[in-house]
Coordinates of C-alpha atoms in Angstrom, one line a residue:
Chain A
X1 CA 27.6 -3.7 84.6
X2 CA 24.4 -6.2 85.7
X3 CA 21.4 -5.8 84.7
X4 CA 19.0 -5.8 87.9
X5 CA 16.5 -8.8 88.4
X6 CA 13.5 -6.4 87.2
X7 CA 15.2 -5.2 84.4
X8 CA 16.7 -9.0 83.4
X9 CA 12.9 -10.0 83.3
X10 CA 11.8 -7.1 81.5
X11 CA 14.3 -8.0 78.7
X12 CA 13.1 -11.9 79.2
X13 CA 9.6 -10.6 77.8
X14 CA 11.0 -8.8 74.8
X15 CA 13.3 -11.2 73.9
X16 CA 10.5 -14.0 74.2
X17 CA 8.1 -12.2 71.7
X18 CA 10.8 -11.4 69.4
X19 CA 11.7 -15.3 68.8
X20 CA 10.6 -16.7 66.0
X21 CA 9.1 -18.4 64.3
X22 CA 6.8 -19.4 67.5
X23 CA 4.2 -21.5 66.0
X24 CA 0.6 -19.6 66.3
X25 CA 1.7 -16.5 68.4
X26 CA 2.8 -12.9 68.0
X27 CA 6.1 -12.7 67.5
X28 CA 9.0 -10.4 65.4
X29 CA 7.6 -11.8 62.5
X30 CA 3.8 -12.2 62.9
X31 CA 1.3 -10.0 64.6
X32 CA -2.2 -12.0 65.0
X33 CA -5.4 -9.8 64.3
X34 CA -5.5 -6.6 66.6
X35 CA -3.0 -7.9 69.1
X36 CA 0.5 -6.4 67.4
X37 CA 4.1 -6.9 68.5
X38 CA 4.3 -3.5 69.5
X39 CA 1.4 -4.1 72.2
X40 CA 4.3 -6.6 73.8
X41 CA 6.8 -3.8 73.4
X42 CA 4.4 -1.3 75.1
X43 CA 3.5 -4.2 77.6
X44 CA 6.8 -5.5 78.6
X45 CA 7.9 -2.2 79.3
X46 CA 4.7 -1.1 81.3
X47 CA 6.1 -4.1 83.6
X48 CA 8.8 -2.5 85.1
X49 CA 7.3 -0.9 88.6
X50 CA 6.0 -4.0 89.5
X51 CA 8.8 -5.9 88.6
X52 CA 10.4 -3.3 90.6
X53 CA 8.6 -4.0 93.7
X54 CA 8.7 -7.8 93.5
X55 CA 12.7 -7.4 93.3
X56 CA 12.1 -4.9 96.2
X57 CA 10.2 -7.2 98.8
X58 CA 6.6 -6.0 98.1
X59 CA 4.3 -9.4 98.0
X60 CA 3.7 -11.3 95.4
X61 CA 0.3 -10.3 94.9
X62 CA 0.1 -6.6 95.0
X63 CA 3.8 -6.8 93.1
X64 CA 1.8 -9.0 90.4
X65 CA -1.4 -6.7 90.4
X66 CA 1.2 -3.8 89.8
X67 CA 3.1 -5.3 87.1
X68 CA -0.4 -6.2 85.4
X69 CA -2.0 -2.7 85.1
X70 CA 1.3 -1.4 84.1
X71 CA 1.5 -3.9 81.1
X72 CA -2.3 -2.9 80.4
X73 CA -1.4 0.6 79.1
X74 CA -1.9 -0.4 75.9
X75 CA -4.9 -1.1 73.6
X76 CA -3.6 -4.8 72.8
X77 CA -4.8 -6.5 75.5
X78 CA -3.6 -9.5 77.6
X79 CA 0.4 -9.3 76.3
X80 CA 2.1 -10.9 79.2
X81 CA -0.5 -12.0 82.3
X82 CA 0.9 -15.1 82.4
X83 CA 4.2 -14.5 82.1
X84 CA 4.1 -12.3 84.8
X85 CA 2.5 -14.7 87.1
X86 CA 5.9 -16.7 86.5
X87 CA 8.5 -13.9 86.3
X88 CA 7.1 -11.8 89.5
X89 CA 7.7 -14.9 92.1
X90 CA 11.0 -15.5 89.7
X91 CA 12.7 -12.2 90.6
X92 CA 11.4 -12.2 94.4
X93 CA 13.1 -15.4 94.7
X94 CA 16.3 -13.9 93.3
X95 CA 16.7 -11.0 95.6
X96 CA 15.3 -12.8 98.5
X97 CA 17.2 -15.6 98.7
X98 CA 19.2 -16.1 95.2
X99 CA 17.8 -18.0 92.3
X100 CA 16.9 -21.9 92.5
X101 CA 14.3 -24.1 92.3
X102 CA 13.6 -24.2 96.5
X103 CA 14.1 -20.4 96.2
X104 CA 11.0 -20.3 94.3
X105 CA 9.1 -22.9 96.0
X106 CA 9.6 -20.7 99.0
X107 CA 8.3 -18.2 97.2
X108 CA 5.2 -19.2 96.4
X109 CA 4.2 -21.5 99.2
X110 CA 4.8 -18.6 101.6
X111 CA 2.3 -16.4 99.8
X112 CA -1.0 -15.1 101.7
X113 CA -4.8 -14.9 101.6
X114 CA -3.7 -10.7 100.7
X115 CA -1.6 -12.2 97.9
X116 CA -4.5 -14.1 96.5
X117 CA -6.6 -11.3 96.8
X118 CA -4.3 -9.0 94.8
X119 CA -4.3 -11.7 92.2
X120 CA -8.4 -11.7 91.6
X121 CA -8.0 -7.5 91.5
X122 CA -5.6 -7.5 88.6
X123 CA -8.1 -9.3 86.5
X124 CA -10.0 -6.5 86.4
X125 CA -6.7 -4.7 84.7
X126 CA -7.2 -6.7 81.9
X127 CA -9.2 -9.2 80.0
X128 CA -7.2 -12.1 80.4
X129 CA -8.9 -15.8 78.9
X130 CA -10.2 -18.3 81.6
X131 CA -12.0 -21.4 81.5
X132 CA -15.0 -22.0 83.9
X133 CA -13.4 -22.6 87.5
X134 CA -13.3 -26.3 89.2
X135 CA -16.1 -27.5 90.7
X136 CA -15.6 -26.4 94.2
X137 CA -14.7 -23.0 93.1
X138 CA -17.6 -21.5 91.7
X139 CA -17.7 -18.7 93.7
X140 CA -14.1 -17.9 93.3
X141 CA -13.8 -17.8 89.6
X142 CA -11.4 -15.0 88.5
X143 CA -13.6 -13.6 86.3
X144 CA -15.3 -11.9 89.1
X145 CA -12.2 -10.2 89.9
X146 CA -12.4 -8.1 93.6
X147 CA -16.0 -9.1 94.3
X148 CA -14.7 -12.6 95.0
X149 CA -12.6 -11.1 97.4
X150 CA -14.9 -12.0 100.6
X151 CA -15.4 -15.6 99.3
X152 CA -11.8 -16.3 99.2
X153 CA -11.0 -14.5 102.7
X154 CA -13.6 -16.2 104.0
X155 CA -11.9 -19.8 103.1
X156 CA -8.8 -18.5 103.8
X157 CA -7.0 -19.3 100.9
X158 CA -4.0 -18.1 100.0
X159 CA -2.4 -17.5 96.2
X160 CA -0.7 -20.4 96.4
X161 CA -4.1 -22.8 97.6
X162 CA -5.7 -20.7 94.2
X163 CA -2.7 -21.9 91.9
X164 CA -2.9 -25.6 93.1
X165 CA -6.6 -26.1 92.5
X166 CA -5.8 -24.4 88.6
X167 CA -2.0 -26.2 88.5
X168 CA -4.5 -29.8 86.4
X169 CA -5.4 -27.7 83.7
X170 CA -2.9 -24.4 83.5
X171 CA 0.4 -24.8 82.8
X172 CA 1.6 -21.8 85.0
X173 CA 0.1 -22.8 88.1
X174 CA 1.6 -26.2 87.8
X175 CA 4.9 -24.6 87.8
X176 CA 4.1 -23.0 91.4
X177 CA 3.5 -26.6 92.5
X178 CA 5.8 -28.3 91.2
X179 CA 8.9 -26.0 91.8
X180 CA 9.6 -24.7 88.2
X181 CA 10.4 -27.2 86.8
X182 CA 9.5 -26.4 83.1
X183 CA 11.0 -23.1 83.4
X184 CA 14.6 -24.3 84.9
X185 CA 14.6 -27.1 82.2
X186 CA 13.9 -24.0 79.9
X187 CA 16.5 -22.4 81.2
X188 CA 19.1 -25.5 80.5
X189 CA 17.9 -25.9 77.0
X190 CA 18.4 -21.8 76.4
X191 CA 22.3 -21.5 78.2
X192 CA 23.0 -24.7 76.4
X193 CA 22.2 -23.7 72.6
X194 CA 23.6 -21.9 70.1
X195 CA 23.1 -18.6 68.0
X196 CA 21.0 -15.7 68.6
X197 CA 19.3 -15.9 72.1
X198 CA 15.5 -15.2 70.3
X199 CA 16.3 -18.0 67.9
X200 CA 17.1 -20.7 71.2
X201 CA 13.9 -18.9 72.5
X202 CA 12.2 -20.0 69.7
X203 CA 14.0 -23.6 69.8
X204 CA 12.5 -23.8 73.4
X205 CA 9.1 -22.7 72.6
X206 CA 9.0 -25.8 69.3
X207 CA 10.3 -28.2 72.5
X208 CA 8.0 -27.2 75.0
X209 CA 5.1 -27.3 72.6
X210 CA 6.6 -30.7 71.4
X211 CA 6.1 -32.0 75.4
X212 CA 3.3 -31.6 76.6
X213 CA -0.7 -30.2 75.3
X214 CA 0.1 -26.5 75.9
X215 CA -3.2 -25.9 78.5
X216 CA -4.2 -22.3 76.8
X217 CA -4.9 -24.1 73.8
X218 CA -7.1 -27.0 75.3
X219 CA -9.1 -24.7 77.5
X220 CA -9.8 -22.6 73.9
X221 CA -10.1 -25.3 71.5
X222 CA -10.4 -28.4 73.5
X223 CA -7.7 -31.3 74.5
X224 CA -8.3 -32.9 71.2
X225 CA -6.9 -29.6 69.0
X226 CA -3.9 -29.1 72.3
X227 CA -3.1 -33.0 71.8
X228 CA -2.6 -32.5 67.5
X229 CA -1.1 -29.7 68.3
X230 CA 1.3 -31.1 70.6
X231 CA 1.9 -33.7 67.8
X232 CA 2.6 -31.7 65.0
X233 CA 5.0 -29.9 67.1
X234 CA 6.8 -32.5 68.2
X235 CA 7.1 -34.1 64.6
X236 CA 8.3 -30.9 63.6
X237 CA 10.9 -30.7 66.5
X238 CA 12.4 -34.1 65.6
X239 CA 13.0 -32.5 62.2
X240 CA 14.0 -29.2 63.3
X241 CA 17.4 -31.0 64.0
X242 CA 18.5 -31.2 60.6
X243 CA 16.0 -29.5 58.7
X244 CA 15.9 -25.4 57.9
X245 CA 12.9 -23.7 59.3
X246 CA 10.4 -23.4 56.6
X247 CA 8.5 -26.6 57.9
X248 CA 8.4 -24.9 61.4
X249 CA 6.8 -21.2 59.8
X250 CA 4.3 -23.0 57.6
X251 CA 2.8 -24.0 60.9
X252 CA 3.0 -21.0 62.3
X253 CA 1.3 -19.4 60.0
X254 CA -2.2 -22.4 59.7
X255 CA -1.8 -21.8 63.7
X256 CA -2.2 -18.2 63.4
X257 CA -4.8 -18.6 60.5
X258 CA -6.7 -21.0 62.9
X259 CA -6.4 -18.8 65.7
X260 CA -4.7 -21.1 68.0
X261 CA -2.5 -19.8 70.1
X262 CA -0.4 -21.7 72.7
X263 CA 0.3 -18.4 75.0
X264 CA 1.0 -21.1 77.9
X265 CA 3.9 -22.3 76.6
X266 CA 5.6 -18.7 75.8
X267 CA 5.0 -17.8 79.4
X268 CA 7.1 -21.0 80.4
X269 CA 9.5 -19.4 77.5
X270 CA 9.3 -16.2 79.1
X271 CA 10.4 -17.7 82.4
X272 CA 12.9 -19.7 81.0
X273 CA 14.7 -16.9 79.5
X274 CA 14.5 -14.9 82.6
X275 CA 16.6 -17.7 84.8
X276 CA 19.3 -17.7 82.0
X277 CA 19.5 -14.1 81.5
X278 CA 19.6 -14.3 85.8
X279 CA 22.6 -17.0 85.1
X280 CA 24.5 -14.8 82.9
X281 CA 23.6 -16.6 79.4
X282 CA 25.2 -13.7 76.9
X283 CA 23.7 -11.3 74.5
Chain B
X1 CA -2.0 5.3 83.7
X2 CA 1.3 7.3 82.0
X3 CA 4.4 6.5 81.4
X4 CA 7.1 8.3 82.7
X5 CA 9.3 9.9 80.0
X6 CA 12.3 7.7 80.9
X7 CA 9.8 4.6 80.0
X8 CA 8.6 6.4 76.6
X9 CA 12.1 7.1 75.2
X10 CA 12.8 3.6 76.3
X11 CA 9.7 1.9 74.2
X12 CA 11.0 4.9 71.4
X13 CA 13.9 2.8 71.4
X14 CA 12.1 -0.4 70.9
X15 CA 9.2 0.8 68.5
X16 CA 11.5 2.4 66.1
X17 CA 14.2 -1.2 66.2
X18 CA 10.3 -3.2 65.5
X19 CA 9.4 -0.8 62.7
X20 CA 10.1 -2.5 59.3
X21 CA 11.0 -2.4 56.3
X22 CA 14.0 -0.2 57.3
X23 CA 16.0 0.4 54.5
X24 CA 19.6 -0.6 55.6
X25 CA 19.2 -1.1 59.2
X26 CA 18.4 -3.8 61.6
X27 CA 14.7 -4.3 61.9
X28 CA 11.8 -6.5 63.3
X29 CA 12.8 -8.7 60.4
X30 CA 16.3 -8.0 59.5
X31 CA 19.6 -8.6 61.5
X32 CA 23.1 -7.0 60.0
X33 CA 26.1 -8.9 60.3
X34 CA 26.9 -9.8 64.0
X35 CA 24.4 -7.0 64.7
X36 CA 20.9 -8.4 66.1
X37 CA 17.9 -7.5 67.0
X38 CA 18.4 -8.8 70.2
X39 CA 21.2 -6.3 70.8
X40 CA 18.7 -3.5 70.5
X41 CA 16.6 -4.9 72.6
X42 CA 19.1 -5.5 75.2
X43 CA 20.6 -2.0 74.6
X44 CA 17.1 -0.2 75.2
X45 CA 16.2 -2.0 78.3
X46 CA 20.1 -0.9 79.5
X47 CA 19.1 2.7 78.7
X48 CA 16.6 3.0 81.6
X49 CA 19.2 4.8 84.5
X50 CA 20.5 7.3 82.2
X51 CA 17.3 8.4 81.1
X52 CA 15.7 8.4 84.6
X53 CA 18.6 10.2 85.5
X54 CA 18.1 12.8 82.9
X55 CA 14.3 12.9 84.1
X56 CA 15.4 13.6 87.3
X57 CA 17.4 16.4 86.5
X58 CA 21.1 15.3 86.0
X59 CA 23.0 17.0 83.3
X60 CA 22.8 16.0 80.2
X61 CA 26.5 14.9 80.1
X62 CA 26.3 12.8 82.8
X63 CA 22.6 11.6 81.9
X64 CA 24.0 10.9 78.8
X65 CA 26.8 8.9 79.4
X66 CA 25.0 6.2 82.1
X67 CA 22.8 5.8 79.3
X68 CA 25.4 4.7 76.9
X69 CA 26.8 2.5 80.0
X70 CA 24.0 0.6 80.3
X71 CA 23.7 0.5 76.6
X72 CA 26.2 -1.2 76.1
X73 CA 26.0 -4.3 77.8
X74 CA 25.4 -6.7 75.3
X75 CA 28.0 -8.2 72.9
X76 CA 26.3 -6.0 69.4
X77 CA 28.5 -3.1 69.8
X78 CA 26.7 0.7 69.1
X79 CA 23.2 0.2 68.8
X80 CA 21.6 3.4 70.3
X81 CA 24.3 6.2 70.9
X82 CA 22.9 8.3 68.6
X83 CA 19.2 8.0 69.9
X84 CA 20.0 8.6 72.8
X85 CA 22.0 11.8 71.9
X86 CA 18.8 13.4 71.0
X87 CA 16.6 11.4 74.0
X88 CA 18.5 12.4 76.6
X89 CA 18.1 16.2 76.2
X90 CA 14.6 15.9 75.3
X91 CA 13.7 13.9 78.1
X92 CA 15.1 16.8 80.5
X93 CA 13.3 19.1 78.4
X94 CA 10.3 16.9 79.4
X95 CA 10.7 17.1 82.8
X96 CA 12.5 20.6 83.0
X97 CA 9.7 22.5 81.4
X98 CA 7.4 20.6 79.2
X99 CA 8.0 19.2 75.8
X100 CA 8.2 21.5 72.9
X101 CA 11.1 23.1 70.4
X102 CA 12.0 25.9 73.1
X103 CA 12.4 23.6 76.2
X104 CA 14.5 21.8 74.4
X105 CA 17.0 24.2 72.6
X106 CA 16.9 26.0 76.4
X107 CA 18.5 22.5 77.6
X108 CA 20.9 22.0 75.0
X109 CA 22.1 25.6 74.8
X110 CA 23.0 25.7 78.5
X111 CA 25.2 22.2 78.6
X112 CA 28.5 23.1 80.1
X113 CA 32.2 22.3 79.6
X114 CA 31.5 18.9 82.0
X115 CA 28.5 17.8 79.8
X116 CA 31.3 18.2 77.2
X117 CA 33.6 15.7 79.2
X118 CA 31.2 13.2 80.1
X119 CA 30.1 13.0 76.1
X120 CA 33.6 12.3 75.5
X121 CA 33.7 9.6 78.2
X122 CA 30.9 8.2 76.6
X123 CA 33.0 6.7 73.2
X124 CA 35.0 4.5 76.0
X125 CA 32.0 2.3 76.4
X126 CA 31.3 1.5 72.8
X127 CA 32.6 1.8 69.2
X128 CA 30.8 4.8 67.3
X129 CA 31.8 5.5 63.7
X130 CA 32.8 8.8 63.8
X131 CA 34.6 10.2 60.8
X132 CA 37.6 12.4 61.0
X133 CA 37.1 16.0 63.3
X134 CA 36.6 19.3 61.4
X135 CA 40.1 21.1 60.8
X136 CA 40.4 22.8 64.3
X137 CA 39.1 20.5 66.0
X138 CA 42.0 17.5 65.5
X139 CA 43.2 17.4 69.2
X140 CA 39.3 17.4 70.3
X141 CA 38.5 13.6 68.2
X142 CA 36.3 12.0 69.8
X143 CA 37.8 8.6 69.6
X144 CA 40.3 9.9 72.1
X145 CA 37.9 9.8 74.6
X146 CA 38.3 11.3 78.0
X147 CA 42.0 12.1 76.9
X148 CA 40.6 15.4 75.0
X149 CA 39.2 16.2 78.7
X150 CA 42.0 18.6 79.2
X151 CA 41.8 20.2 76.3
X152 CA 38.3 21.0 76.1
X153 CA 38.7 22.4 79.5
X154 CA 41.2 24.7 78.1
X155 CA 39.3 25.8 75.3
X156 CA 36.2 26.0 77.2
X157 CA 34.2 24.1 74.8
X158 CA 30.7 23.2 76.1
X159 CA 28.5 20.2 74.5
X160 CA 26.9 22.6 72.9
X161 CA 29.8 24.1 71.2
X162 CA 30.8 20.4 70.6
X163 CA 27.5 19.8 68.9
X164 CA 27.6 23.2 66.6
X165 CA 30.7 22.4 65.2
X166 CA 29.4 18.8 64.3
X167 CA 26.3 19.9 63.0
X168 CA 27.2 20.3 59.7
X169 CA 28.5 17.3 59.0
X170 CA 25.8 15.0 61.5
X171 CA 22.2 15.2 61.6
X172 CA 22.2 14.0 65.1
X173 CA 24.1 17.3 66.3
X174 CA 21.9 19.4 63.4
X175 CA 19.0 18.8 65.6
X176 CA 21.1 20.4 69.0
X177 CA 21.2 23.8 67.0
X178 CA 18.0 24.1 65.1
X179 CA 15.6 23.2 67.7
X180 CA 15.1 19.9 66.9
X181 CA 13.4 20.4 63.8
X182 CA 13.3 17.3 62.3
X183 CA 12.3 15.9 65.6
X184 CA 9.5 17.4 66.1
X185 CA 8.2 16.8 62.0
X186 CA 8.9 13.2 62.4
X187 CA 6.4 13.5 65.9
X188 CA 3.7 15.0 63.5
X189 CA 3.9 12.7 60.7
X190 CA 4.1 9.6 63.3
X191 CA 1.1 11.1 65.1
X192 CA -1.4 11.8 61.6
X193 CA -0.6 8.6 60.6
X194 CA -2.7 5.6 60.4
X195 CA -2.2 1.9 61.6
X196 CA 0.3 -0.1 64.3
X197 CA 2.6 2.6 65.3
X198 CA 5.9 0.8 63.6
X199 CA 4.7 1.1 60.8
X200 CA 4.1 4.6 61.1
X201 CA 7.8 4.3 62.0
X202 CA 8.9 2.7 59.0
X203 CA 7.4 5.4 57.1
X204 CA 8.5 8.6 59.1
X205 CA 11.9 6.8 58.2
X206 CA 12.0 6.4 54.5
X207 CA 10.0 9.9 54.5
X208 CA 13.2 11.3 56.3
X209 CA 15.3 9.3 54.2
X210 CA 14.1 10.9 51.0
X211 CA 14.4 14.3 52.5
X212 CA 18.3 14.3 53.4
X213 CA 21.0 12.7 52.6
X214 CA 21.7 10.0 55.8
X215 CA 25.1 11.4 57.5
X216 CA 26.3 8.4 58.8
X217 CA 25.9 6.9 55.5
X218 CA 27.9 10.0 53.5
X219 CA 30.8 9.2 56.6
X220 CA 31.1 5.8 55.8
X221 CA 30.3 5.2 51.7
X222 CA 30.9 8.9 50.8
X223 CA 28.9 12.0 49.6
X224 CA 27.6 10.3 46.5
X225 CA 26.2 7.1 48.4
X226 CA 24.2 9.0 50.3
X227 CA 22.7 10.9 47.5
X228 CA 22.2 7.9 45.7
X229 CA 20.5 6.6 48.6
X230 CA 18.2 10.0 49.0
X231 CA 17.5 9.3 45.9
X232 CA 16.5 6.1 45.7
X233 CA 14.3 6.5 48.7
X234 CA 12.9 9.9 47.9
X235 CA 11.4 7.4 44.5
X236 CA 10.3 4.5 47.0
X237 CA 8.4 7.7 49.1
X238 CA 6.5 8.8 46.2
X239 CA 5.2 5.3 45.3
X240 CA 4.6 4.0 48.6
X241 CA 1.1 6.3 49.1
X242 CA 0.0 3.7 46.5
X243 CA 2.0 0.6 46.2
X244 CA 2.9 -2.0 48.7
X245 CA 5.5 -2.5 50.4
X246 CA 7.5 -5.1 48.4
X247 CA 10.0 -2.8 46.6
X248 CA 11.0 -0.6 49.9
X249 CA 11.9 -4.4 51.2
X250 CA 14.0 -4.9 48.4
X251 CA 15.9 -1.7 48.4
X252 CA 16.0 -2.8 52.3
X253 CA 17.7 -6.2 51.5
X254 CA 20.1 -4.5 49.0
X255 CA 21.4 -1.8 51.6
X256 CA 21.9 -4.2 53.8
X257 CA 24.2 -6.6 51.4
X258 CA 26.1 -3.3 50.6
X259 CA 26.4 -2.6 53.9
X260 CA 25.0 0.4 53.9
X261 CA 23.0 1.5 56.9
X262 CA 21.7 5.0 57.2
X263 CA 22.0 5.6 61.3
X264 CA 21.4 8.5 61.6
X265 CA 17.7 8.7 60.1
X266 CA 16.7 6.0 62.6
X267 CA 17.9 8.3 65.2
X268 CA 15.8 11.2 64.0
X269 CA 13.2 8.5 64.2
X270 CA 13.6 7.1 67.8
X271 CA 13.3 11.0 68.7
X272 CA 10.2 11.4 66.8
X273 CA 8.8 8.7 68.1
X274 CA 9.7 9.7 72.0
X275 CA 7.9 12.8 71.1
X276 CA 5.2 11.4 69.7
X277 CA 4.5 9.3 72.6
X278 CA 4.8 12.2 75.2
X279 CA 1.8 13.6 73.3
X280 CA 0.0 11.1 73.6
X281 CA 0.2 8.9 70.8
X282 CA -1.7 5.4 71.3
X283 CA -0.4 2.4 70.7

């Protein structure tokens, strides 16, 4: 038996959460203030008819927008919005064309000013944490969710236009510019390690944190707290090599009691897990 | 929007894994042996045909053994048979007629001789402790699999029947002939209590713990374990409504050096929980 695309990505979001330790998010041992692991549970699981569609041929956007309010019935909040904007182009890809990097990229450049618009309606789903937009799109910041549908009609931009004007400063939407890479370097790191697939998960996370200022955290706290952060990490990392992982939950837990929390780099996690579980790494 | 009742006994499946501490079985912070938590995960999200088949009206048999199909794929061995022994008929309950002690001893009491088969088709895709059949029923073990077809035909034995002569020795098969009584308790205690539904969980469990002795546990480590264990818990019970939660963690941690997991009480919670849930129980 295979487990379908949707349902491969579904388990990518449950085994992502339950890695740990994943310094200053929720995971199987930490729940942080009113968000709870079972919110990710209840979200992940919520996914499914959207992941559904997107495996299905429906478009990106209105896939995504379904995937969203399904993952919203629960009183957590924002569990996996980010995630999903990976993992919904991610399955389309697979069942259109079979997983790859260009598969993706084909994805997501061939998505519509309808996709875009689908995008800005599933912010009102859920309240999902944004910085002010870039300059030139004031009007089309997604906090004003459907009523910023006219503007971006109007301009004729499709979801892929939106994600390359966010790609400087979000981590997610530079992997729909720059063809996934993160996420299929993820994916190597995760096939190629050892042990429990949440513990690799949680290996990945410490590496990807390690790499580069996770973009969640410097629109929250600023560059200078994603840039320590970053550091820490990847002093940490270095050590994780030969030390046990005490070092690596005592910084979880001052991340969590600081309430930073670098949700960018578990959606690349997320991803990353998805393309291996897609590649057959076992369970 | 609702979930369907495929998707709650599925997130059952999860929430009761996440719920912790769990004396003796895998939890959100305990794995067993080559048993993870990842393996639950991976078995619940495998569960989804079988239980959207029994939604849609399948038999149970049949329902049933896609379920444990798709449970099965991942490298943990059992982790959900006997949850989904109870799931599956309350799910076409669900869908059949509506929730509720009635609806589902009408579903169980009119399985057939081919539910029968298909249950016994089941224990070829997994390996389920099962102790040695009652005295009549030597030709009809259940490690022989769809072998024993014949002969059940010949006797005419439905699930049901199956499940009656079980029941005395199995509180999973108790709960096919007495309405699912337990079931349905463990539902009200989850749904009065207070706090993150797992560990409303974790609660129902030692609470059902305390009340019976486990029957997978009196299989495995004899009659006396599992009073000793009743015991042991019924003490923990008493003292949880004021203490923490430090000593049910380390009766957890001893079970699980010992090596002793009570199964079936988790199973009795998983239904609880899917009950629960259809209710309306907020997470």
């Amino acid at each position: 038996m295979v487990r379908s695309p949707a349902r491969n990505a579904e388990l990518a979001l449950l085994l992502e959460v339950a890695g740990t330790p994943k310094p200053g998010n929720v995971d199987r041992e930490r729940d942080v203030d009113d968000l709870h692991f079972e919110h990710f549970l209840a979200g992940a699981v919520g996914t499914q008819k959207g992941l559904r569609l997107a495996a299905g041929g429906t478009p990106v956007g209105e896939a995504f927008e379904a995937a969203v309010a399904g993952m919203s019935d629960q009183s957590g909040g924002n569990t996996q919005f980010g995630c999903l904007l990976l993992l919904v182009p991610l399955v389309r890809a697979t069942t259109q064309r079979g997983l790859a990097p260009e598969s993706a990229a084909h994805v997501v450049e061939h998505t519509t000013v309808a996709d875009a618009a689908d995008f800005y309606c599933a912010f009102e789903h859920v309240d999902v944490y944004v910085d002010d937009p870039p300059e030139d799109m004031g009007t089309l910041d997604v906090r004003r969710g459907s009523d910023a549908v006219p503007e971006l009609e109007r301009r004729g931009l499709t979801l892929y236009d939106v994600m390359e004007r966010s790609a400087p400063a979000d981590g997610v939407a530079a992997e729909w510019v720059n063809g996934f890479e993160r996420t299929f370097e993820t994916a190597d790191r995760i096939e190629s390690g050892q042990g429990p697939v949440t513990d690799r998960a949680a290996d990945a996370f410490l590496a990807l944190l390690a790499e580069e200022p996770d973009t969640l955290v410097a629109k929250r706290h600023g560059r200078e707290t994603a840039r320590e952060v970053r550091e820490r990490a990847a002093e940490l990392h270095e050590e994780s090599e030969r030390a046990d992982r005490d070092d690596v939950r005592e910084f979880a837990d001052e991340l969590v009691e600081r309430g930073v929390n670098p949700g960018t780099t578990a959606d690349l996690v997320a991803a990353g897990l998805y393309v291996a579980l897609e590649r057959g790494v076992e369970l």
